[in-house]
């Protein structure tokens, strides 16, 4: 497995975990909805945390990415519900 494929799989796994955690917080649907909200949330969360200069102080990079993606997914789901 190449490094690019492995990175993509890790990114999708982080998105899936984040989408699942966000669905536990705000309610949600199935596997595809969790994956999509988690992937979009990863971008949104990363942008928000960087733009606001928030640092969690956690040493484990994977945990930080999951937290960022989860917060981003929650924001994405809440905005989508507000628009709909």
mmCIF file with all atom_site columns, C-alpha atoms in Angstrom:
data_model
loop_
_atom_site.group_PDB
_atom_site.id
_atom_site.type_symbol
_atom_site.label_atom_id
_atom_site.label_alt_id
_atom_site.label_comp_id
_atom_site.label_asym_id
_atom_site.label_entity_id
_atom_site.label_seq_id
_atom_site.pdbx_PDB_ins_code
_atom_site.Cartn_x
_atom_site.Cartn_y
_atom_site.Cartn_z
_atom_site.occupancy
_atom_site.B_iso_or_equiv
_atom_site.pdbx_formal_charge
_atom_site.auth_seq_id
_atom_site.auth_comp_id
_atom_site.auth_asym_id
_atom_site.auth_atom_id
_atom_site.pdbx_PDB_model_num
ATOM 1  C CA . UNK A 1 1  ? 0.000   0.000  0.000  1.00 0.00 ? 1  UNK A CA 1
ATOM 2  C CA . UNK A 1 2  ? 1.453   3.333  -1.020 1.00 0.00 ? 2  UNK A CA 1
ATOM 3  C CA . UNK A 1 3  ? 1.750   6.310  1.303  1.00 0.00 ? 3  UNK A CA 1
ATOM 4  C CA . UNK A 1 4  ? -0.941  8.211  -0.620 1.00 0.00 ? 4  UNK A CA 1
ATOM 5  C CA . UNK A 1 5  ? -3.419  5.358  -0.285 1.00 0.00 ? 5  UNK A CA 1
ATOM 6  C CA . UNK A 1 6  ? -2.653  4.968  3.396  1.00 0.00 ? 6  UNK A CA 1
ATOM 7  C CA . UNK A 1 7  ? -3.116  8.704  4.003  1.00 0.00 ? 7  UNK A CA 1
ATOM 8  C CA . UNK A 1 8  ? -6.455  8.635  2.188  1.00 0.00 ? 8  UNK A CA 1
ATOM 9  C CA . UNK A 1 9  ? -7.663  5.690  4.270  1.00 0.00 ? 9  UNK A CA 1
ATOM 10 C CA . UNK A 1 10 ? -6.620  7.415  7.519  1.00 0.00 ? 10 UNK A CA 1
ATOM 11 C CA . UNK A 1 11 ? -8.398  10.604 6.397  1.00 0.00 ? 11 UNK A CA 1
ATOM 12 C CA . UNK A 1 12 ? -11.580 8.643  5.616  1.00 0.00 ? 12 UNK A CA 1
ATOM 13 C CA . UNK A 1 13 ? -11.380 6.827  8.942  1.00 0.00 ? 13 UNK A CA 1
ATOM 14 C CA . UNK A 1 14 ? -11.002 10.124 10.821 1.00 0.00 ? 14 UNK A CA 1
ATOM 15 C CA . UNK A 1 15 ? -13.977 11.498 8.884  1.00 0.00 ? 15 UNK A CA 1
ATOM 16 C CA . UNK A 1 16 ? -16.084 8.460  9.709  1.00 0.00 ? 16 UNK A CA 1
ATOM 17 C CA . UNK A 1 17 ? -15.242 8.593  13.421 1.00 0.00 ? 17 UNK A CA 1
ATOM 18 C CA . UNK A 1 18 ? -15.860 12.347 13.541 1.00 0.00 ? 18 UNK A CA 1
ATOM 19 C CA . UNK A 1 19 ? -19.171 12.015 11.706 1.00 0.00 ? 19 UNK A CA 1
ATOM 20 C CA . UNK A 1 20 ? -20.263 9.249  14.070 1.00 0.00 ? 20 UNK A CA 1
ATOM 21 C CA . UNK A 1 21 ? -19.352 11.314 17.134 1.00 0.00 ? 21 UNK A CA 1
ATOM 22 C CA . UNK A 1 22 ? -21.142 14.344 15.686 1.00 0.00 ? 22 UNK A CA 1
ATOM 23 C CA . UNK A 1 23 ? -24.238 12.229 15.042 1.00 0.00 ? 23 UNK A CA 1
ATOM 24 C CA . UNK A 1 24 ? -24.203 11.187 18.691 1.00 0.00 ? 24 UNK A CA 1
ATOM 25 C CA . UNK A 1 25 ? -24.161 14.839 19.753 1.00 0.00 ? 25 UNK A CA 1
ATOM 26 C CA . UNK A 1 26 ? -26.655 16.362 17.312 1.00 0.00 ? 26 UNK A CA 1
ATOM 27 C CA . UNK A 1 27 ? -28.405 13.274 15.949 1.00 0.00 ? 27 UNK A CA 1
ATOM 28 C CA . UNK A 1 28 ? -27.950 11.986 12.483 1.00 0.00 ? 28 UNK A CA 1
ATOM 29 C CA . UNK A 1 29 ? -28.358 9.345  9.871  1.00 0.00 ? 29 UNK A CA 1
ATOM 30 C CA . UNK A 1 30 ? -26.497 6.465  8.375  1.00 0.00 ? 30 UNK A CA 1
ATOM 31 C CA . UNK A 1 31 ? -22.988 5.607  7.337  1.00 0.00 ? 31 UNK A CA 1
ATOM 32 C CA . UNK A 1 32 ? -22.770 7.821  4.249  1.00 0.00 ? 32 UNK A CA 1
ATOM 33 C CA . UNK A 1 33 ? -24.126 10.864 6.091  1.00 0.00 ? 33 UNK A CA 1
ATOM 34 C CA . UNK A 1 34 ? -21.635 10.314 8.917  1.00 0.00 ? 34 UNK A CA 1
ATOM 35 C CA . UNK A 1 35 ? -18.772 9.968  6.465  1.00 0.00 ? 35 UNK A CA 1
ATOM 36 C CA . UNK A 1 36 ? -19.719 13.067 4.478  1.00 0.00 ? 36 UNK A CA 1
ATOM 37 C CA . UNK A 1 37 ? -20.318 15.250 7.520  1.00 0.00 ? 37 UNK A CA 1
ATOM 38 C CA . UNK A 1 38 ? -17.045 14.033 9.046  1.00 0.00 ? 38 UNK A CA 1
ATOM 39 C CA . UNK A 1 39 ? -15.002 14.724 5.915  1.00 0.00 ? 39 UNK A CA 1
ATOM 40 C CA . UNK A 1 40 ? -16.489 18.176 5.403  1.00 0.00 ? 40 UNK A CA 1
ATOM 41 C CA . UNK A 1 41 ? -16.204 18.763 9.146  1.00 0.00 ? 41 UNK A CA 1
ATOM 42 C CA . UNK A 1 42 ? -12.492 17.940 9.035  1.00 0.00 ? 42 UNK A CA 1
ATOM 43 C CA . UNK A 1 43 ? -11.914 20.865 6.695  1.00 0.00 ? 43 UNK A CA 1
ATOM 44 C CA . UNK A 1 44 ? -14.255 23.197 8.576  1.00 0.00 ? 44 UNK A CA 1
ATOM 45 C CA . UNK A 1 45 ? -12.876 22.245 12.001 1.00 0.00 ? 45 UNK A CA 1
ATOM 46 C CA . UNK A 1 46 ? -9.282  22.613 10.888 1.00 0.00 ? 46 UNK A CA 1
ATOM 47 C CA . UNK A 1 47 ? -10.047 26.024 9.426  1.00 0.00 ? 47 UNK A CA 1
ATOM 48 C CA . UNK A 1 48 ? -11.931 27.207 12.519 1.00 0.00 ? 48 UNK A CA 1
ATOM 49 C CA . UNK A 1 49 ? -9.300  26.095 14.999 1.00 0.00 ? 49 UNK A CA 1
ATOM 50 C CA . UNK A 1 50 ? -6.510  27.685 12.935 1.00 0.00 ? 50 UNK A CA 1
ATOM 51 C CA . UNK A 1 51 ? -8.440  30.908 12.277 1.00 0.00 ? 51 UNK A CA 1
ATOM 52 C CA . UNK A 1 52 ? -9.321  31.325 15.946 1.00 0.00 ? 52 UNK A CA 1
ATOM 53 C CA . UNK A 1 53 ? -5.842  30.294 17.129 1.00 0.00 ? 53 UNK A CA 1
ATOM 54 C CA . UNK A 1 54 ? -7.173  27.572 19.403 1.00 0.00 ? 54 UNK A CA 1
ATOM 55 C CA . UNK A 1 55 ? -4.696  24.942 20.573 1.00 0.00 ? 55 UNK A CA 1
ATOM 56 C CA . UNK A 1 56 ? -5.963  21.949 22.529 1.00 0.00 ? 56 UNK A CA 1
ATOM 57 C CA . UNK A 1 57 ? -2.646  21.069 24.135 1.00 0.00 ? 57 UNK A CA 1
ATOM 58 C CA . UNK A 1 58 ? -3.022  17.387 23.242 1.00 0.00 ? 58 UNK A CA 1
ATOM 59 C CA . UNK A 1 59 ? 0.167   15.588 22.227 1.00 0.00 ? 59 UNK A CA 1
ATOM 60 C CA . UNK A 1 60 ? -1.458  12.893 20.052 1.00 0.00 ? 60 UNK A CA 1
ATOM 61 C CA . UNK A 1 61 ? -1.971  14.290 16.535 1.00 0.00 ? 61 UNK A CA 1
ATOM 62 C CA . UNK A 1 62 ? -4.615  11.703 15.634 1.00 0.00 ? 62 UNK A CA 1
ATOM 63 C CA . UNK A 1 63 ? -6.764  12.664 18.616 1.00 0.00 ? 63 UNK A CA 1
ATOM 64 C CA . UNK A 1 64 ? -6.393  16.350 17.758 1.00 0.00 ? 64 UNK A CA 1
ATOM 65 C CA . UNK A 1 65 ? -7.519  15.677 14.186 1.00 0.00 ? 65 UNK A CA 1
ATOM 66 C CA . UNK A 1 66 ? -10.532 13.694 15.379 1.00 0.00 ? 66 UNK A CA 1
ATOM 67 C CA . UNK A 1 67 ? -11.533 16.483 17.792 1.00 0.00 ? 67 UNK A CA 1
ATOM 68 C CA . UNK A 1 68 ? -11.148 19.141 15.080 1.00 0.00 ? 68 UNK A CA 1
ATOM 69 C CA . UNK A 1 69 ? -13.147 17.070 12.605 1.00 0.00 ? 69 UNK A CA 1
ATOM 70 C CA . UNK A 1 70 ? -15.866 16.314 15.159 1.00 0.00 ? 70 UNK A CA 1
ATOM 71 C CA . UNK A 1 71 ? -16.317 19.967 16.101 1.00 0.00 ? 71 UNK A CA 1
ATOM 72 C CA . UNK A 1 72 ? -16.348 20.869 12.417 1.00 0.00 ? 72 UNK A CA 1
ATOM 73 C CA . UNK A 1 73 ? -18.914 18.165 11.651 1.00 0.00 ? 73 UNK A CA 1
ATOM 74 C CA . UNK A 1 74 ? -21.167 19.424 14.453 1.00 0.00 ? 74 UNK A CA 1
ATOM 75 C CA . UNK A 1 75 ? -20.935 22.941 13.023 1.00 0.00 ? 75 UNK A CA 1
ATOM 76 C CA . UNK A 1 76 ? -21.672 21.669 9.513  1.00 0.00 ? 76 UNK A CA 1
ATOM 77 C CA . UNK A 1 77 ? -24.720 19.674 10.629 1.00 0.00 ? 77 UNK A CA 1
ATOM 78 C CA . UNK A 1 78 ? -26.107 22.576 12.670 1.00 0.00 ? 78 UNK A CA 1
ATOM 79 C CA . UNK A 1 79 ? -25.651 25.018 9.775  1.00 0.00 ? 79 UNK A CA 1
ATOM 80 C CA . UNK A 1 80 ? -27.249 22.548 7.348  1.00 0.00 ? 80 UNK A CA 1
ATOM 81 C CA . UNK A 1 81 ? -30.247 22.157 9.666  1.00 0.00 ? 81 UNK A CA 1
ATOM 82 C CA . UNK A 1 82 ? -30.570 25.913 10.056 1.00 0.00 ? 82 UNK A CA 1
ATOM 83 C CA . UNK A 1 83 ? -30.601 26.379 6.271  1.00 0.00 ? 83 UNK A CA 1
ATOM 84 C CA . UNK A 1 84 ? -33.028 23.523 5.567  1.00 0.00 ? 84 UNK A CA 1
#
